[in-house]
């Protein structure tokens, strides 16, 4: 005998899923059409609007999603995330100029190298917590930059020039000024990163990261292999940063140590905190705002830095949990635990 209540719930669930798919498709279509909106109010007054869409906006979004795995999901403070970005970029620069490999063949190598670096950093560093972990990751980011600055094979301070662009895809040519093509490439990578994070968040890894973020000691007592999952968070976060680095190098055609300073790590961290740690949509929004705003007000010259700083201070006072904080349900759990 058919249970009418269960059947109605199933119909409601299916209709809700269809609605979410329709909304997601619409949003993707709108975001994909952004390069055609350069003549509107969105236009940046000095820098090329399409170029700004690629870097910093799309690149910041991709890296913020990766860093959110480490900070937002697992509660681990990483101040050296730019190191993985640099490793991916230098892998592209070195192999692209010294071998016959193209960008798409180098991309998995750059991701693998960044993941290996995340493992090398994570094994000793993740035995520490809090400020000590932050200091070690900050030092790792500076070590990678200083190695690139002093190693002849990496071009020292002159960097690496003549990095090749990606080969054509379906007849579409890539070039230095092909901003739209690079933007759509990054958009595909962002969608893949979102899919990966959401899939993991709904499974054992996501539950383990959540328990570590809430209370690592309790998670350990409950049998969660916290060290293993923290390593996974570092490695997966590093993979996204490495992928961004490969595309960045193939777009700019030139990289140098000055492109990978501590300031980049701080900006990506600000994107995560400003948007809402742990909420992937908040992180994306934070990266868009912090990537777009400085170029939108560039006509203010040096005063734009003051305006940018005031906006950050004001927003973090008004919304300390970020633009789109974590779900209210999670906040209720925290409040109940506090009692």
mmCIF file of C-alpha atoms in Angstrom:
data_model
loop_
_atom_site.group_PDB
_atom_site.id
_atom_site.type_symbol
_atom_site.label_atom_id
_atom_site.label_comp_id
_atom_site.label_asym_id
_atom_site.label_seq_id
_atom_site.Cartn_x
_atom_site.Cartn_y
_atom_site.Cartn_z
ATOM 1 C CA UNK A 1 0.000 0.000 0.000
ATOM 2 C CA UNK A 2 1.401 3.377 -1.046
ATOM 3 C CA UNK A 3 2.026 5.800 1.767
ATOM 4 C CA UNK A 4 0.596 9.121 0.550
ATOM 5 C CA UNK A 5 2.688 11.127 3.013
ATOM 6 C CA UNK A 6 5.952 9.526 1.841
ATOM 7 C CA UNK A 7 4.969 9.987 -1.794
ATOM 8 C CA UNK A 8 4.198 13.654 -1.194
ATOM 9 C CA UNK A 9 7.534 14.151 0.559
ATOM 10 C CA UNK A 10 9.343 12.529 -2.359
ATOM 11 C CA UNK A 11 7.546 14.773 -4.879
ATOM 12 C CA UNK A 12 8.409 17.815 -2.760
ATOM 13 C CA UNK A 13 12.059 16.756 -2.570
ATOM 14 C CA UNK A 14 12.254 16.174 -6.328
ATOM 15 C CA UNK A 15 10.663 19.539 -7.080
ATOM 16 C CA UNK A 16 13.077 21.227 -4.679
ATOM 17 C CA UNK A 17 16.033 19.546 -6.363
ATOM 18 C CA UNK A 18 14.769 20.642 -9.777
ATOM 19 C CA UNK A 19 14.431 24.201 -8.526
ATOM 20 C CA UNK A 20 17.965 24.216 -7.136
ATOM 21 C CA UNK A 21 19.344 22.896 -10.414
ATOM 22 C CA UNK A 22 17.459 25.593 -12.335
ATOM 23 C CA UNK A 23 18.763 28.344 -10.036
ATOM 24 C CA UNK A 24 22.327 27.000 -10.230
ATOM 25 C CA UNK A 25 22.140 26.870 -14.040
ATOM 26 C CA UNK A 26 20.884 30.450 -14.163
ATOM 27 C CA UNK A 27 23.634 31.681 -11.833
ATOM 28 C CA UNK A 28 26.338 29.906 -13.846
ATOM 29 C CA UNK A 29 24.963 31.434 -17.057
ATOM 30 C CA UNK A 30 25.014 34.928 -15.527
ATOM 31 C CA UNK A 31 28.545 34.495 -14.148
ATOM 32 C CA UNK A 32 29.764 33.128 -17.499
ATOM 33 C CA UNK A 33 28.363 36.213 -19.253
ATOM 34 C CA UNK A 34 30.231 38.684 -17.009
ATOM 35 C CA UNK A 35 33.018 39.314 -19.580
ATOM 36 C CA UNK A 36 30.392 40.904 -21.851
ATOM 37 C CA UNK A 37 29.399 43.464 -19.187
ATOM 38 C CA UNK A 38 32.484 45.642 -19.451
ATOM 39 C CA UNK A 39 30.524 48.645 -20.688
ATOM 40 C CA UNK A 40 28.190 48.714 -17.671
ATOM 41 C CA UNK A 41 28.583 50.054 -14.144
ATOM 42 C CA UNK A 42 30.788 47.027 -13.414
ATOM 43 C CA UNK A 43 33.541 48.392 -15.642
ATOM 44 C CA UNK A 44 36.849 49.124 -13.893
ATOM 45 C CA UNK A 45 38.028 52.689 -14.630
ATOM 46 C CA UNK A 46 41.738 52.102 -15.271
ATOM 47 C CA UNK A 47 42.622 48.402 -15.483
ATOM 48 C CA UNK A 48 41.047 46.252 -18.182
ATOM 49 C CA UNK A 49 37.730 44.892 -16.858
ATOM 50 C CA UNK A 50 38.169 41.499 -18.531
ATOM 51 C CA UNK A 51 41.718 41.229 -17.193
ATOM 52 C CA UNK A 52 40.507 42.017 -13.655
ATOM 53 C CA UNK A 53 37.918 39.245 -13.987
ATOM 54 C CA UNK A 54 40.755 36.757 -14.535
ATOM 55 C CA UNK A 55 43.191 38.168 -11.982
ATOM 56 C CA UNK A 56 42.522 38.926 -9.234
ATOM 57 C CA UNK A 57 38.809 38.010 -9.119
ATOM 58 C CA UNK A 58 38.566 34.486 -10.592
ATOM 59 C CA UNK A 59 42.028 33.554 -9.328
ATOM 60 C CA UNK A 60 41.211 34.769 -5.808
ATOM 61 C CA UNK A 61 37.932 32.823 -5.832
ATOM 62 C CA UNK A 62 39.706 29.601 -6.802
ATOM 63 C CA UNK A 63 42.450 30.002 -4.187
ATOM 64 C CA UNK A 64 39.966 31.054 -1.491
ATOM 65 C CA UNK A 65 37.997 27.835 -2.062
ATOM 66 C CA UNK A 66 41.210 25.866 -1.545
ATOM 67 C CA UNK A 67 42.226 27.779 1.587
ATOM 68 C CA UNK A 68 38.700 27.412 2.969
ATOM 69 C CA UNK A 69 39.251 23.641 3.150
ATOM 70 C CA UNK A 70 42.129 24.274 5.548
ATOM 71 C CA UNK A 71 40.773 27.193 7.554
ATOM 72 C CA UNK A 72 36.995 27.131 7.209
ATOM 73 C CA UNK A 73 36.406 23.373 7.198
ATOM 74 C CA UNK A 74 39.211 22.148 9.465
ATOM 75 C CA UNK A 75 39.917 25.219 11.592
ATOM 76 C CA UNK A 76 43.653 25.217 10.807
ATOM 77 C CA UNK A 77 45.430 28.564 10.398
ATOM 78 C CA UNK A 78 47.594 28.676 7.248
ATOM 79 C CA UNK A 79 49.494 31.901 6.551
ATOM 80 C CA UNK A 80 51.695 30.465 3.802
ATOM 81 C CA UNK A 81 49.116 29.416 1.226
ATOM 82 C CA UNK A 82 50.892 31.436 -1.449
ATOM 83 C CA UNK A 83 53.628 28.776 -1.404
ATOM 84 C CA UNK A 84 51.390 26.262 -3.196
ATOM 85 C CA UNK A 85 50.358 28.931 -5.687
ATOM 86 C CA UNK A 86 54.054 29.585 -6.361
ATOM 87 C CA UNK A 87 54.903 25.880 -6.675
ATOM 88 C CA UNK A 88 52.214 25.399 -9.308
ATOM 89 C CA UNK A 89 53.353 28.508 -11.193
ATOM 90 C CA UNK A 90 57.037 27.560 -11.132
ATOM 91 C CA UNK A 91 56.215 24.010 -12.214
ATOM 92 C CA UNK A 92 54.445 25.485 -15.224
ATOM 93 C CA UNK A 93 57.261 27.943 -15.869
ATOM 94 C CA UNK A 94 60.065 25.401 -15.609
ATOM 95 C CA UNK A 95 58.453 22.544 -17.531
ATOM 96 C CA UNK A 96 56.814 24.855 -20.034
ATOM 97 C CA UNK A 97 60.122 26.423 -21.050
ATOM 98 C CA UNK A 98 62.418 23.391 -20.675
ATOM 99 C CA UNK A 99 60.275 20.576 -22.071
ATOM 100 C CA UNK A 100 57.772 20.056 -24.839
ATOM 101 C CA UNK A 101 54.863 19.608 -22.450
ATOM 102 C CA UNK A 102 51.861 21.894 -22.819
ATOM 103 C CA UNK A 103 49.744 23.513 -20.098
ATOM 104 C CA UNK A 104 47.168 20.731 -19.867
ATOM 105 C CA UNK A 105 49.910 18.111 -19.508
ATOM 106 C CA UNK A 106 51.711 20.200 -16.882
ATOM 107 C CA UNK A 107 48.522 20.950 -14.912
ATOM 108 C CA UNK A 108 48.307 17.533 -13.166
ATOM 109 C CA UNK A 109 52.062 17.662 -12.509
ATOM 110 C CA UNK A 110 51.719 21.095 -10.899
ATOM 111 C CA UNK A 111 48.825 19.846 -8.782
ATOM 112 C CA UNK A 112 50.835 16.774 -7.733
ATOM 113 C CA UNK A 113 53.872 18.886 -6.828
ATOM 114 C CA UNK A 114 51.711 21.202 -4.706
ATOM 115 C CA UNK A 115 50.056 18.248 -2.989
ATOM 116 C CA UNK A 116 53.471 16.773 -2.231
ATOM 117 C CA UNK A 117 54.555 20.126 -0.776
ATOM 118 C CA UNK A 118 51.387 20.160 1.327
ATOM 119 C CA UNK A 119 52.282 16.705 2.627
ATOM 120 C CA UNK A 120 55.885 17.723 3.367
ATOM 121 C CA UNK A 121 54.677 20.797 5.242
ATOM 122 C CA UNK A 122 51.766 19.098 6.966
ATOM 123 C CA UNK A 123 53.534 16.090 8.492
ATOM 124 C CA UNK A 124 55.709 18.122 10.900
ATOM 125 C CA UNK A 125 53.593 21.293 11.115
ATOM 126 C CA UNK A 126 50.239 19.716 11.946
ATOM 127 C CA UNK A 127 51.609 18.271 15.157
ATOM 128 C CA UNK A 128 51.387 21.867 16.402
ATOM 129 C CA UNK A 129 48.355 24.088 16.854
ATOM 130 C CA UNK A 130 47.310 27.715 16.929
ATOM 131 C CA UNK A 131 49.965 30.395 16.683
ATOM 132 C CA UNK A 132 52.780 27.862 16.273
ATOM 133 C CA UNK A 133 51.108 26.365 13.212
ATOM 134 C CA UNK A 134 50.546 29.838 11.772
ATOM 135 C CA UNK A 135 54.216 30.748 12.226
ATOM 136 C CA UNK A 136 55.432 27.557 10.555
ATOM 137 C CA UNK A 137 53.147 27.978 7.541
ATOM 138 C CA UNK A 138 54.140 31.631 7.231
ATOM 139 C CA UNK A 139 57.788 30.583 7.262
ATOM 140 C CA UNK A 140 57.142 27.913 4.631
ATOM 141 C CA UNK A 141 55.645 30.509 2.298
ATOM 142 C CA UNK A 142 58.715 32.716 2.688
ATOM 143 C CA UNK A 143 61.080 29.756 2.232
ATOM 144 C CA UNK A 144 59.524 28.919 -1.142
ATOM 145 C CA UNK A 145 59.840 32.538 -2.279
ATOM 146 C CA UNK A 146 63.451 32.842 -1.086
ATOM 147 C CA UNK A 147 64.407 29.552 -2.779
ATOM 148 C CA UNK A 148 62.967 30.886 -6.045
ATOM 149 C CA UNK A 149 64.835 34.150 -5.451
ATOM 150 C CA UNK A 150 68.216 32.431 -5.080
ATOM 151 C CA UNK A 151 68.008 29.314 -7.254
ATOM 152 C CA UNK A 152 69.512 29.767 -10.699
ATOM 153 C CA UNK A 153 67.296 27.105 -12.287
ATOM 154 C CA UNK A 154 64.257 29.181 -11.302
ATOM 155 C CA UNK A 155 65.643 32.409 -12.695
ATOM 156 C CA UNK A 156 66.462 34.069 -9.366
ATOM 157 C CA UNK A 157 65.049 37.617 -9.116
ATOM 158 C CA UNK A 158 64.654 37.841 -12.921
ATOM 159 C CA UNK A 159 62.152 34.999 -12.855
ATOM 160 C CA UNK A 160 61.128 32.848 -15.804
ATOM 161 C CA UNK A 161 60.069 34.402 -19.100
ATOM 162 C CA UNK A 162 58.628 32.949 -22.284
ATOM 163 C CA UNK A 163 56.154 30.634 -20.558
ATOM 164 C CA UNK A 164 53.909 29.158 -23.275
ATOM 165 C CA UNK A 165 50.175 29.668 -23.413
ATOM 166 C CA UNK A 166 47.868 26.629 -23.443
ATOM 167 C CA UNK A 167 47.311 24.873 -26.779
ATOM 168 C CA UNK A 168 43.993 25.441 -28.575
ATOM 169 C CA UNK A 169 40.917 23.678 -27.195
ATOM 170 C CA UNK A 170 38.167 22.856 -29.689
ATOM 171 C CA UNK A 171 39.755 25.342 -32.066
ATOM 172 C CA UNK A 172 39.791 28.148 -29.470
ATOM 173 C CA UNK A 173 43.166 29.907 -29.346
ATOM 174 C CA UNK A 174 44.757 31.075 -26.100
ATOM 175 C CA UNK A 175 46.868 34.233 -26.093
ATOM 176 C CA UNK A 176 48.076 36.843 -23.605
ATOM 177 C CA UNK A 177 45.013 39.027 -24.198
ATOM 178 C CA UNK A 178 42.485 36.151 -24.390
ATOM 179 C CA UNK A 179 40.958 37.227 -21.091
ATOM 180 C CA UNK A 180 37.555 35.712 -21.744
ATOM 181 C CA UNK A 181 38.984 32.281 -22.557
ATOM 182 C CA UNK A 182 41.097 32.271 -19.401
ATOM 183 C CA UNK A 183 38.118 33.469 -17.355
ATOM 184 C CA UNK A 184 35.920 30.639 -18.605
ATOM 185 C CA UNK A 185 38.743 28.158 -17.980
ATOM 186 C CA UNK A 186 39.019 29.355 -14.391
ATOM 187 C CA UNK A 187 35.234 29.245 -14.053
ATOM 188 C CA UNK A 188 35.257 25.551 -14.984
ATOM 189 C CA UNK A 189 38.018 24.927 -12.427
ATOM 190 C CA UNK A 190 36.035 26.822 -9.776
ATOM 191 C CA UNK A 191 32.947 24.705 -10.454
ATOM 192 C CA UNK A 192 35.036 21.522 -10.163
ATOM 193 C CA UNK A 193 36.521 22.762 -6.877
ATOM 194 C CA UNK A 194 33.039 23.562 -5.527
ATOM 195 C CA UNK A 195 31.821 20.112 -6.530
ATOM 196 C CA UNK A 196 34.810 18.473 -4.801
ATOM 197 C CA UNK A 197 34.381 20.442 -1.574
ATOM 198 C CA UNK A 198 30.632 19.856 -1.378
ATOM 199 C CA UNK A 199 31.005 16.131 -2.046
ATOM 200 C CA UNK A 200 33.669 15.781 0.630
ATOM 201 C CA UNK A 201 31.727 17.908 3.120
ATOM 202 C CA UNK A 202 28.776 15.516 2.949
ATOM 203 C CA UNK A 203 30.954 12.479 3.623
ATOM 204 C CA UNK A 204 33.216 11.131 6.334
ATOM 205 C CA UNK A 205 36.010 13.609 5.574
ATOM 206 C CA UNK A 206 33.650 16.557 5.982
ATOM 207 C CA UNK A 207 32.314 15.257 9.293
ATOM 208 C CA UNK A 208 35.870 14.664 10.505
ATOM 209 C CA UNK A 209 36.954 18.185 9.539
ATOM 210 C CA UNK A 210 33.913 19.599 11.301
ATOM 211 C CA UNK A 211 34.719 17.701 14.488
ATOM 212 C CA UNK A 212 38.348 18.861 14.345
ATOM 213 C CA UNK A 213 37.233 22.452 13.867
ATOM 214 C CA UNK A 214 34.831 22.237 16.808
ATOM 215 C CA UNK A 215 37.174 20.494 19.284
ATOM 216 C CA UNK A 216 40.163 18.454 18.175
ATOM 217 C CA UNK A 217 40.703 16.800 21.556
ATOM 218 C CA UNK A 218 37.127 15.551 21.751
ATOM 219 C CA UNK A 219 37.313 14.327 18.149
ATOM 220 C CA UNK A 220 40.455 12.370 19.002
ATOM 221 C CA UNK A 221 38.776 10.798 22.020
ATOM 222 C CA UNK A 222 35.831 9.770 19.854
ATOM 223 C CA UNK A 223 38.159 7.844 17.570
ATOM 224 C CA UNK A 224 38.564 10.331 14.711
ATOM 225 C CA UNK A 225 42.078 10.037 13.206
ATOM 226 C CA UNK A 226 42.541 13.793 13.399
ATOM 227 C CA UNK A 227 46.130 13.921 12.126
ATOM 228 C CA UNK A 228 45.224 11.995 8.963
ATOM 229 C CA UNK A 229 42.294 14.260 8.144
ATOM 230 C CA UNK A 230 44.298 17.405 8.847
ATOM 231 C CA UNK A 231 46.890 16.149 6.364
ATOM 232 C CA UNK A 232 44.104 15.568 3.846
ATOM 233 C CA UNK A 233 42.876 19.128 4.355
ATOM 234 C CA UNK A 234 46.348 20.536 3.741
ATOM 235 C CA UNK A 235 46.951 18.357 0.691
ATOM 236 C CA UNK A 236 43.580 19.068 -0.935
ATOM 237 C CA UNK A 237 43.877 22.783 -0.232
ATOM 238 C CA UNK A 238 47.358 22.759 -1.745
ATOM 239 C CA UNK A 239 46.079 21.033 -4.892
ATOM 240 C CA UNK A 240 43.681 23.898 -5.615
ATOM 241 C CA UNK A 241 46.421 26.465 -5.034
ATOM 242 C CA UNK A 242 48.765 24.569 -7.354
ATOM 243 C CA UNK A 243 46.144 24.422 -10.118
ATOM 244 C CA UNK A 244 45.638 28.180 -9.828
ATOM 245 C CA UNK A 245 49.396 28.709 -10.066
ATOM 246 C CA UNK A 246 49.699 26.721 -13.309
ATOM 247 C CA UNK A 247 46.951 28.744 -15.010
ATOM 248 C CA UNK A 248 48.380 32.004 -13.642
ATOM 249 C CA UNK A 249 51.827 31.306 -15.103
ATOM 250 C CA UNK A 250 50.428 30.323 -18.492
ATOM 251 C CA UNK A 251 48.369 33.537 -18.550
ATOM 252 C CA UNK A 252 51.040 36.032 -17.517
ATOM 253 C CA UNK A 253 53.860 34.359 -19.554
ATOM 254 C CA UNK A 254 56.294 35.563 -16.881
ATOM 255 C CA UNK A 255 56.714 34.836 -13.181
ATOM 256 C CA UNK A 256 59.127 36.137 -10.541
ATOM 257 C CA UNK A 257 59.446 35.783 -6.759
ATOM 258 C CA UNK A 258 57.800 39.191 -6.294
ATOM 259 C CA UNK A 259 54.543 37.686 -7.597
ATOM 260 C CA UNK A 260 54.321 35.370 -4.568
ATOM 261 C CA UNK A 261 54.727 37.515 -1.482
ATOM 262 C CA UNK A 262 53.132 37.204 1.945
ATOM 263 C CA UNK A 263 50.621 39.847 0.889
ATOM 264 C CA UNK A 264 48.927 37.321 -1.422
ATOM 265 C CA UNK A 265 48.478 34.869 1.455
ATOM 266 C CA UNK A 266 47.009 37.619 3.627
ATOM 267 C CA UNK A 267 44.608 38.684 0.868
ATOM 268 C CA UNK A 268 43.352 35.130 0.312
ATOM 269 C CA UNK A 269 42.973 34.668 4.070
ATOM 270 C CA UNK A 270 41.016 37.947 4.169
ATOM 271 C CA UNK A 271 38.724 36.629 1.421
ATOM 272 C CA UNK A 272 37.898 33.572 3.538
ATOM 273 C CA UNK A 273 37.351 35.498 6.780
ATOM 274 C CA UNK A 274 35.533 38.416 5.133
ATOM 275 C CA UNK A 275 33.178 36.131 3.220
ATOM 276 C CA UNK A 276 32.457 33.705 6.048
ATOM 277 C CA UNK A 277 34.730 30.861 7.087
ATOM 278 C CA UNK A 278 33.314 27.437 6.301
ATOM 279 C CA UNK A 279 30.580 28.731 3.990
ATOM 280 C CA UNK A 280 31.766 28.131 0.432
ATOM 281 C CA UNK A 281 29.321 30.684 -1.011
ATOM 282 C CA UNK A 282 30.420 33.281 1.518
ATOM 283 C CA UNK A 283 34.070 32.626 0.684
ATOM 284 C CA UNK A 284 33.331 33.084 -3.023
ATOM 285 C CA UNK A 285 31.491 36.340 -2.327
ATOM 286 C CA UNK A 286 34.333 37.588 -0.144
ATOM 287 C CA UNK A 287 36.900 36.812 -2.854
ATOM 288 C CA UNK A 288 34.806 38.609 -5.490
ATOM 289 C CA UNK A 289 34.419 41.719 -3.339
ATOM 290 C CA UNK A 290 38.055 41.899 -2.223
ATOM 291 C CA UNK A 291 39.310 41.126 -5.723
ATOM 292 C CA UNK A 292 37.045 43.626 -7.479
ATOM 293 C CA UNK A 293 36.832 46.576 -5.062
ATOM 294 C CA UNK A 294 40.485 47.767 -5.197
ATOM 295 C CA UNK A 295 40.373 47.956 -9.007
ATOM 296 C CA UNK A 296 36.909 49.541 -9.042
ATOM 297 C CA UNK A 297 38.137 52.451 -6.896
ATOM 298 C CA UNK A 298 41.583 52.695 -8.486
ATOM 299 C CA UNK A 299 40.734 56.231 -9.668
ATOM 300 C CA UNK A 300 41.232 57.307 -6.042
ATOM 301 C CA UNK A 301 44.964 56.623 -6.478
ATOM 302 C CA UNK A 302 46.723 56.122 -3.131
ATOM 303 C CA UNK A 303 43.561 56.956 -1.196
ATOM 304 C CA UNK A 304 41.986 53.729 -2.461
ATOM 305 C CA UNK A 305 44.069 51.726 0.022
ATOM 306 C CA UNK A 306 42.641 53.818 2.860
ATOM 307 C CA UNK A 307 39.095 53.350 1.532
ATOM 308 C CA UNK A 308 39.692 49.618 1.088
ATOM 309 C CA UNK A 309 40.958 49.311 4.662
ATOM 310 C CA UNK A 310 38.044 51.310 6.076
ATOM 311 C CA UNK A 311 35.550 49.095 4.230
ATOM 312 C CA UNK A 312 37.189 45.985 5.707
ATOM 313 C CA UNK A 313 37.201 47.405 9.243
ATOM 314 C CA UNK A 314 33.580 48.573 8.955
ATOM 315 C CA UNK A 315 32.273 45.293 7.550
ATOM 316 C CA UNK A 316 34.135 43.115 10.042
ATOM 317 C CA UNK A 317 32.651 45.183 12.870
ATOM 318 C CA UNK A 318 29.136 45.008 11.466
ATOM 319 C CA UNK A 319 29.386 41.345 10.429
ATOM 320 C CA UNK A 320 32.171 39.679 12.440
ATOM 321 C CA UNK A 321 31.161 36.236 11.118
ATOM 322 C CA UNK A 322 31.553 37.381 7.509
ATOM 323 C CA UNK A 323 29.180 38.407 4.746
ATOM 324 C CA UNK A 324 27.589 34.949 4.603
ATOM 325 C CA UNK A 325 28.312 33.174 7.910
ATOM 326 C CA UNK A 326 27.858 29.498 8.599
ATOM 327 C CA UNK A 327 24.361 28.090 8.963
ATOM 328 C CA UNK A 328 22.241 29.100 11.927
ATOM 329 C CA UNK A 329 21.920 25.450 12.845
ATOM 330 C CA UNK A 330 25.649 25.250 13.474
ATOM 331 C CA UNK A 331 25.515 28.434 15.545
ATOM 332 C CA UNK A 332 22.694 26.934 17.628
ATOM 333 C CA UNK A 333 24.812 23.849 18.281
ATOM 334 C CA UNK A 334 27.672 26.073 19.459
ATOM 335 C CA UNK A 335 25.350 28.023 21.769
ATOM 336 C CA UNK A 336 23.974 24.792 23.233
ATOM 337 C CA UNK A 337 27.495 23.451 23.819
ATOM 338 C CA UNK A 338 28.465 26.706 25.533
ATOM 339 C CA UNK A 339 25.608 26.263 27.994
#
